[in-house]
């Protein structure tokens, strides 16, 4: 038979090992009962001490007391350890406040959408209402009603995408003018932002798909001075108050007189640079006074109503604003490029 002191020692080692392994407080409590409880292993061994000789008793007693206190301490420690992890798990406090934060990737508007939204916003503040029209248009709305002669080169299959049913992908946002005037009585003041399609060979300044914003103002006694004032405010709001606006005579079938308007170059302030091809001016787009033939097509009385219209390319403005040299970069969806704006 093993000496009693060895039995105490064995029980102590077993208990400490088991407590060390315990992963929940219920197990710890069970171990406490098994070893230290009234019917546990340690009290049982204490009872055996009754049979020891008076010389052996203090020697074994020391081993016995040590076993008991060590097991008690180990129970305390295990409970402490497990209650720590329990709190941490429930409160998710298992964090290191010195760690760098998690960076959220924030999306951005595409530079074309940014210009579009800003342009809409500026015109809205001047009393324009946003109108919408379909990308798939009839030849009537895209050309005929806009006073475009049947032999006009822009109607050519080389320039316009036609569908088998005779419809086409609109080449400009101007047909929205027609749709609005067909359905509303004057006076009106609208802008129509949207996609346009042309059968162009893509290069640094041409894309088969691009965006325009169209404007139309119809009222009594509207004049070119109103158009110039509106465009000047627009230029100042969008690009800065130092920008000036100039008109040049031009031709469009749906306006008379027609003109193109330029903004002074925002890169060189009008002195002349590579961006403005040393002219000091940037071509923005076309405009003019609505041709009486267009009013007739929609049933407005040209003797009573006058109006101006304009249409400008959004990509062009985005390119000027950010000094982007190639329109194709706007459509490659390269995040390293797009994230810069
Ligand atoms: N639609 C023309 C284009 O695509 C631009 C334009 C010129 C629009 C004159 C107009 C306008 O409303 O009056 O080039």
PDB file of C-alpha atoms in Angstrom, residues 110-313:
ATOM      1  CA  UNK A 110     -17.912  59.556 -61.248  1.00  0.00           C
ATOM      2  CA  UNK A 111     -16.415  62.867 -62.481  1.00  0.00           C
ATOM      3  CA  UNK A 112     -19.026  62.984 -65.260  1.00  0.00           C
ATOM      4  CA  UNK A 113     -21.838  62.543 -62.730  1.00  0.00           C
ATOM      5  CA  UNK A 114     -20.256  65.196 -60.497  1.00  0.00           C
ATOM      6  CA  UNK A 115     -20.343  67.775 -63.301  1.00  0.00           C
ATOM      7  CA  UNK A 116     -23.854  66.702 -64.280  1.00  0.00           C
ATOM      8  CA  UNK A 117     -25.157  67.031 -60.721  1.00  0.00           C
ATOM      9  CA  UNK A 118     -23.492  70.403 -60.211  1.00  0.00           C
ATOM     10  CA  UNK A 119     -24.806  71.717 -63.531  1.00  0.00           C
ATOM     11  CA  UNK A 120     -28.345  70.589 -62.662  1.00  0.00           C
ATOM     12  CA  UNK A 121     -28.017  72.206 -59.269  1.00  0.00           C
ATOM     13  CA  UNK A 122     -26.900  75.548 -60.713  1.00  0.00           C
ATOM     14  CA  UNK A 123     -29.708  75.636 -63.271  1.00  0.00           C
ATOM     15  CA  UNK A 124     -32.238  74.618 -60.634  1.00  0.00           C
ATOM     16  CA  UNK A 125     -31.226  77.635 -58.562  1.00  0.00           C
ATOM     17  CA  UNK A 126     -31.975  79.764 -61.630  1.00  0.00           C
ATOM     18  CA  UNK A 127     -35.479  78.336 -61.871  1.00  0.00           C
ATOM     19  CA  UNK A 128     -34.978  75.521 -64.380  1.00  0.00           C
ATOM     20  CA  UNK A 129     -36.847  72.248 -63.905  1.00  0.00           C
ATOM     21  CA  UNK A 130     -35.305  68.894 -64.862  1.00  0.00           C
ATOM     22  CA  UNK A 131     -36.984  67.070 -67.756  1.00  0.00           C
ATOM     23  CA  UNK A 132     -36.299  63.597 -69.031  1.00  0.00           C
ATOM     24  CA  UNK A 133     -36.647  61.820 -72.349  1.00  0.00           C
ATOM     25  CA  UNK A 134     -35.889  58.376 -73.798  1.00  0.00           C
ATOM     26  CA  UNK A 135     -32.486  57.267 -75.080  1.00  0.00           C
ATOM     27  CA  UNK A 136     -34.262  55.452 -77.911  1.00  0.00           C
ATOM     28  CA  UNK A 137     -35.822  58.170 -79.988  1.00  0.00           C
ATOM     29  CA  UNK A 138     -37.918  58.545 -83.095  1.00  0.00           C
ATOM     30  CA  UNK A 139     -36.373  60.165 -86.116  1.00  0.00           C
ATOM     31  CA  UNK A 140     -39.145  62.725 -85.817  1.00  0.00           C
ATOM     32  CA  UNK A 141     -38.102  63.932 -82.358  1.00  0.00           C
ATOM     33  CA  UNK A 142     -34.367  63.717 -82.928  1.00  0.00           C
ATOM     34  CA  UNK A 143     -34.350  65.376 -86.366  1.00  0.00           C
ATOM     35  CA  UNK A 144     -37.617  66.356 -88.106  1.00  0.00           C
ATOM     36  CA  UNK A 145     -39.225  68.393 -85.355  1.00  0.00           C
ATOM     37  CA  UNK A 146     -35.847  70.022 -84.754  1.00  0.00           C
ATOM     38  CA  UNK A 147     -36.001  71.439 -88.269  1.00  0.00           C
ATOM     39  CA  UNK A 148     -33.181  69.218 -89.489  1.00  0.00           C
ATOM     40  CA  UNK A 149     -33.351  68.813 -93.282  1.00  0.00           C
ATOM     41  CA  UNK A 150     -33.766  65.246 -94.588  1.00  0.00           C
ATOM     42  CA  UNK A 151     -30.383  65.413 -96.277  1.00  0.00           C
ATOM     43  CA  UNK A 152     -28.566  66.771 -93.221  1.00  0.00           C
ATOM     44  CA  UNK A 153     -25.273  64.893 -92.730  1.00  0.00           C
ATOM     45  CA  UNK A 154     -25.990  64.180 -89.042  1.00  0.00           C
ATOM     46  CA  UNK A 155     -28.833  61.869 -90.124  1.00  0.00           C
ATOM     47  CA  UNK A 156     -26.396  59.703 -92.028  1.00  0.00           C
ATOM     48  CA  UNK A 157     -26.109  56.031 -91.032  1.00  0.00           C
ATOM     49  CA  UNK A 158     -22.430  56.696 -90.582  1.00  0.00           C
ATOM     50  CA  UNK A 159     -23.181  59.172 -87.823  1.00  0.00           C
ATOM     51  CA  UNK A 160     -26.339  57.846 -86.173  1.00  0.00           C
ATOM     52  CA  UNK A 161     -27.175  54.415 -84.765  1.00  0.00           C
ATOM     53  CA  UNK A 162     -30.506  53.298 -86.266  1.00  0.00           C
ATOM     54  CA  UNK A 163     -32.611  50.379 -85.116  1.00  0.00           C
ATOM     55  CA  UNK A 164     -34.330  48.031 -87.559  1.00  0.00           C
ATOM     56  CA  UNK A 165     -37.724  49.557 -86.651  1.00  0.00           C
ATOM     57  CA  UNK A 166     -36.586  53.033 -87.735  1.00  0.00           C
ATOM     58  CA  UNK A 167     -35.958  54.370 -84.257  1.00  0.00           C
ATOM     59  CA  UNK A 168     -32.504  55.593 -83.309  1.00  0.00           C
ATOM     60  CA  UNK A 169     -30.244  56.166 -80.337  1.00  0.00           C
ATOM     61  CA  UNK A 170     -30.592  59.883 -79.755  1.00  0.00           C
ATOM     62  CA  UNK A 171     -27.604  61.825 -81.017  1.00  0.00           C
ATOM     63  CA  UNK A 172     -28.331  64.806 -78.762  1.00  0.00           C
ATOM     64  CA  UNK A 173     -30.567  65.766 -75.839  1.00  0.00           C
ATOM     65  CA  UNK A 174     -32.393  68.311 -78.023  1.00  0.00           C
ATOM     66  CA  UNK A 175     -35.350  65.923 -78.739  1.00  0.00           C
ATOM     67  CA  UNK A 176     -36.336  66.320 -75.082  1.00  0.00           C
ATOM     68  CA  UNK A 177     -37.109  69.970 -75.925  1.00  0.00           C
ATOM     69  CA  UNK A 178     -39.669  68.706 -78.429  1.00  0.00           C
ATOM     70  CA  UNK A 179     -41.208  66.202 -76.011  1.00  0.00           C
ATOM     71  CA  UNK A 180     -41.573  68.838 -73.306  1.00  0.00           C
ATOM     72  CA  UNK A 181     -43.094  71.437 -75.656  1.00  0.00           C
ATOM     73  CA  UNK A 182     -45.477  68.823 -77.090  1.00  0.00           C
ATOM     74  CA  UNK A 183     -46.827  68.144 -73.625  1.00  0.00           C
ATOM     75  CA  UNK A 184     -46.669  71.559 -71.909  1.00  0.00           C
ATOM     76  CA  UNK A 185     -47.781  75.061 -72.599  1.00  0.00           C
ATOM     77  CA  UNK A 186     -45.312  77.946 -72.350  1.00  0.00           C
ATOM     78  CA  UNK A 187     -43.753  79.616 -70.441  1.00  0.00           C
ATOM     79  CA  UNK A 188     -41.242  76.948 -69.490  1.00  0.00           C
ATOM     80  CA  UNK A 189     -37.708  76.673 -68.314  1.00  0.00           C
ATOM     81  CA  UNK A 190     -36.144  73.200 -68.383  1.00  0.00           C
ATOM     82  CA  UNK A 191     -32.836  71.380 -68.437  1.00  0.00           C
ATOM     83  CA  UNK A 192     -32.514  67.832 -69.772  1.00  0.00           C
ATOM     84  CA  UNK A 193     -29.443  65.878 -68.761  1.00  0.00           C
ATOM     85  CA  UNK A 194     -28.760  62.562 -70.448  1.00  0.00           C
ATOM     86  CA  UNK A 195     -26.837  60.134 -72.588  1.00  0.00           C
ATOM     87  CA  UNK A 196     -26.254  60.635 -76.279  1.00  0.00           C
ATOM     88  CA  UNK A 197     -24.905  58.263 -78.903  1.00  0.00           C
ATOM     89  CA  UNK A 198     -23.008  58.893 -82.094  1.00  0.00           C
ATOM     90  CA  UNK A 199     -21.345  56.610 -84.529  1.00  0.00           C
ATOM     91  CA  UNK A 200     -17.952  58.235 -84.011  1.00  0.00           C
ATOM     92  CA  UNK A 201     -14.632  56.474 -84.077  1.00  0.00           C
ATOM     93  CA  UNK A 202     -13.386  56.756 -80.486  1.00  0.00           C
ATOM     94  CA  UNK A 203     -10.313  58.935 -80.037  1.00  0.00           C
ATOM     95  CA  UNK A 204      -9.013  61.377 -77.429  1.00  0.00           C
ATOM     96  CA  UNK A 205     -12.003  63.696 -77.841  1.00  0.00           C
ATOM     97  CA  UNK A 206     -14.739  61.430 -79.263  1.00  0.00           C
ATOM     98  CA  UNK A 207     -16.761  58.680 -77.654  1.00  0.00           C
ATOM     99  CA  UNK A 208     -19.702  56.756 -79.114  1.00  0.00           C
ATOM    100  CA  UNK A 209     -21.520  57.383 -75.868  1.00  0.00           C
ATOM    101  CA  UNK A 210     -21.371  60.675 -74.029  1.00  0.00           C
ATOM    102  CA  UNK A 211     -23.571  63.032 -71.997  1.00  0.00           C
ATOM    103  CA  UNK A 212     -25.154  66.382 -72.650  1.00  0.00           C
ATOM    104  CA  UNK A 213     -27.235  68.809 -70.703  1.00  0.00           C
ATOM    105  CA  UNK A 214     -29.832  70.630 -72.734  1.00  0.00           C
ATOM    106  CA  UNK A 215     -31.549  73.844 -71.732  1.00  0.00           C
ATOM    107  CA  UNK A 216     -34.711  75.491 -73.006  1.00  0.00           C
ATOM    108  CA  UNK A 217     -36.351  78.692 -71.908  1.00  0.00           C
ATOM    109  CA  UNK A 218     -39.578  79.811 -73.562  1.00  0.00           C
ATOM    110  CA  UNK A 219     -41.445  82.940 -72.590  1.00  0.00           C
ATOM    111  CA  UNK A 220     -42.469  86.278 -74.041  1.00  0.00           C
ATOM    112  CA  UNK A 221     -39.614  88.500 -75.233  1.00  0.00           C
ATOM    113  CA  UNK A 222     -36.720  86.234 -74.372  1.00  0.00           C
ATOM    114  CA  UNK A 223     -33.496  87.550 -75.893  1.00  0.00           C
ATOM    115  CA  UNK A 224     -29.888  86.549 -76.484  1.00  0.00           C
ATOM    116  CA  UNK A 225     -29.013  88.814 -73.546  1.00  0.00           C
ATOM    117  CA  UNK A 226     -30.959  86.454 -71.275  1.00  0.00           C
ATOM    118  CA  UNK A 227     -29.005  83.522 -72.673  1.00  0.00           C
ATOM    119  CA  UNK A 228     -25.701  85.291 -72.162  1.00  0.00           C
ATOM    120  CA  UNK A 229     -26.566  86.233 -68.590  1.00  0.00           C
ATOM    121  CA  UNK A 230     -27.612  82.675 -67.786  1.00  0.00           C
ATOM    122  CA  UNK A 231     -24.471  81.220 -69.305  1.00  0.00           C
ATOM    123  CA  UNK A 232     -22.294  83.732 -67.460  1.00  0.00           C
ATOM    124  CA  UNK A 233     -23.847  82.833 -64.117  1.00  0.00           C
ATOM    125  CA  UNK A 234     -23.465  79.158 -64.978  1.00  0.00           C
ATOM    126  CA  UNK A 235     -19.764  79.598 -65.855  1.00  0.00           C
ATOM    127  CA  UNK A 236     -19.084  81.536 -62.665  1.00  0.00           C
ATOM    128  CA  UNK A 237     -20.876  79.037 -60.462  1.00  0.00           C
ATOM    129  CA  UNK A 238     -19.291  75.983 -62.043  1.00  0.00           C
ATOM    130  CA  UNK A 239     -15.749  77.150 -62.751  1.00  0.00           C
ATOM    131  CA  UNK A 240     -15.192  80.392 -60.859  1.00  0.00           C
ATOM    132  CA  UNK A 241     -16.056  84.085 -61.045  1.00  0.00           C
ATOM    133  CA  UNK A 242     -12.988  84.984 -63.099  1.00  0.00           C
ATOM    134  CA  UNK A 243     -14.324  83.027 -66.117  1.00  0.00           C
ATOM    135  CA  UNK A 244     -15.761  85.118 -68.951  1.00  0.00           C
ATOM    136  CA  UNK A 245     -18.148  83.979 -71.682  1.00  0.00           C
ATOM    137  CA  UNK A 246     -18.142  84.835 -75.375  1.00  0.00           C
ATOM    138  CA  UNK A 247     -20.532  84.009 -78.217  1.00  0.00           C
ATOM    139  CA  UNK A 248     -19.464  83.170 -81.765  1.00  0.00           C
ATOM    140  CA  UNK A 249     -21.870  82.926 -84.711  1.00  0.00           C
ATOM    141  CA  UNK A 250     -22.585  79.349 -85.764  1.00  0.00           C
ATOM    142  CA  UNK A 251     -25.319  77.265 -87.354  1.00  0.00           C
ATOM    143  CA  UNK A 252     -27.808  74.773 -85.961  1.00  0.00           C
ATOM    144  CA  UNK A 253     -31.026  73.801 -87.778  1.00  0.00           C
ATOM    145  CA  UNK A 254     -33.183  74.379 -84.697  1.00  0.00           C
ATOM    146  CA  UNK A 255     -31.994  77.842 -83.682  1.00  0.00           C
ATOM    147  CA  UNK A 256     -31.918  81.204 -85.414  1.00  0.00           C
ATOM    148  CA  UNK A 257     -29.612  82.926 -84.821  1.00  0.00           C
ATOM    149  CA  UNK A 258     -27.306  80.122 -83.692  1.00  0.00           C
ATOM    150  CA  UNK A 259     -24.084  80.486 -81.852  1.00  0.00           C
ATOM    151  CA  UNK A 260     -21.379  78.652 -80.019  1.00  0.00           C
ATOM    152  CA  UNK A 261     -20.287  79.876 -76.633  1.00  0.00           C
ATOM    153  CA  UNK A 262     -16.820  79.687 -75.177  1.00  0.00           C
ATOM    154  CA  UNK A 263     -15.529  80.099 -71.638  1.00  0.00           C
ATOM    155  CA  UNK A 264     -12.203  81.815 -71.064  1.00  0.00           C
ATOM    156  CA  UNK A 265      -9.560  79.173 -70.406  1.00  0.00           C
ATOM    157  CA  UNK A 266      -9.490  78.178 -66.748  1.00  0.00           C
ATOM    158  CA  UNK A 267      -5.968  76.838 -67.101  1.00  0.00           C
ATOM    159  CA  UNK A 268      -4.213  80.009 -68.279  1.00  0.00           C
ATOM    160  CA  UNK A 269      -6.839  82.638 -67.455  1.00  0.00           C
ATOM    161  CA  UNK A 270      -7.139  83.517 -71.151  1.00  0.00           C
ATOM    162  CA  UNK A 271      -3.464  84.098 -71.871  1.00  0.00           C
ATOM    163  CA  UNK A 272      -3.184  81.018 -74.086  1.00  0.00           C
ATOM    164  CA  UNK A 273      -1.915  77.524 -73.271  1.00  0.00           C
ATOM    165  CA  UNK A 274      -1.891  73.952 -74.528  1.00  0.00           C
ATOM    166  CA  UNK A 275      -5.368  73.188 -73.158  1.00  0.00           C
ATOM    167  CA  UNK A 276      -7.013  76.067 -75.059  1.00  0.00           C
ATOM    168  CA  UNK A 277      -4.725  75.556 -78.058  1.00  0.00           C
ATOM    169  CA  UNK A 278      -3.250  79.017 -77.399  1.00  0.00           C
ATOM    170  CA  UNK A 279      -6.559  80.761 -78.136  1.00  0.00           C
ATOM    171  CA  UNK A 280      -7.383  81.676 -74.520  1.00  0.00           C
ATOM    172  CA  UNK A 281     -10.918  80.223 -75.003  1.00  0.00           C
ATOM    173  CA  UNK A 282     -12.552  76.853 -74.492  1.00  0.00           C
ATOM    174  CA  UNK A 283     -15.464  75.821 -76.707  1.00  0.00           C
ATOM    175  CA  UNK A 284     -18.289  74.724 -74.472  1.00  0.00           C
ATOM    176  CA  UNK A 285     -21.193  74.168 -76.817  1.00  0.00           C
ATOM    177  CA  UNK A 286     -24.024  75.332 -79.006  1.00  0.00           C
ATOM    178  CA  UNK A 287     -26.988  77.560 -78.345  1.00  0.00           C
ATOM    179  CA  UNK A 288     -29.312  80.023 -80.004  1.00  0.00           C
ATOM    180  CA  UNK A 289     -32.809  81.421 -80.213  1.00  0.00           C
ATOM    181  CA  UNK A 290     -35.402  78.716 -80.873  1.00  0.00           C
ATOM    182  CA  UNK A 291     -36.224  78.645 -84.591  1.00  0.00           C
ATOM    183  CA  UNK A 292     -39.876  79.542 -85.372  1.00  0.00           C
ATOM    184  CA  UNK A 293     -40.076  76.288 -87.362  1.00  0.00           C
ATOM    185  CA  UNK A 294     -39.492  74.335 -84.127  1.00  0.00           C
ATOM    186  CA  UNK A 295     -42.275  76.264 -82.368  1.00  0.00           C
ATOM    187  CA  UNK A 296     -44.553  75.496 -85.291  1.00  0.00           C
ATOM    188  CA  UNK A 297     -43.721  71.779 -85.088  1.00  0.00           C
ATOM    189  CA  UNK A 298     -44.916  71.657 -81.484  1.00  0.00           C
ATOM    190  CA  UNK A 299     -47.876  73.984 -81.975  1.00  0.00           C
ATOM    191  CA  UNK A 300     -46.548  77.082 -80.218  1.00  0.00           C
ATOM    192  CA  UNK A 301     -47.340  80.436 -81.827  1.00  0.00           C
ATOM    193  CA  UNK A 302     -43.959  81.858 -82.970  1.00  0.00           C
ATOM    194  CA  UNK A 303     -45.464  85.366 -83.029  1.00  0.00           C
ATOM    195  CA  UNK A 304     -46.255  85.129 -79.355  1.00  0.00           C
ATOM    196  CA  UNK A 305     -43.411  83.067 -77.909  1.00  0.00           C
ATOM    197  CA  UNK A 306     -39.673  83.398 -78.009  1.00  0.00           C
ATOM    198  CA  UNK A 307     -37.013  81.268 -76.430  1.00  0.00           C
ATOM    199  CA  UNK A 308     -33.414  80.290 -76.192  1.00  0.00           C
ATOM    200  CA  UNK A 309     -31.907  76.825 -76.127  1.00  0.00           C
ATOM    201  CA  UNK A 310     -28.490  75.443 -75.417  1.00  0.00           C
ATOM    202  CA  UNK A 311     -26.800  72.075 -75.232  1.00  0.00           C
ATOM    203  CA  UNK A 312     -23.401  71.239 -73.862  1.00  0.00           C
ATOM    204  CA  UNK A 313     -21.197  68.201 -73.501  1.00  0.00           C
TER     205      UNK A 313
END
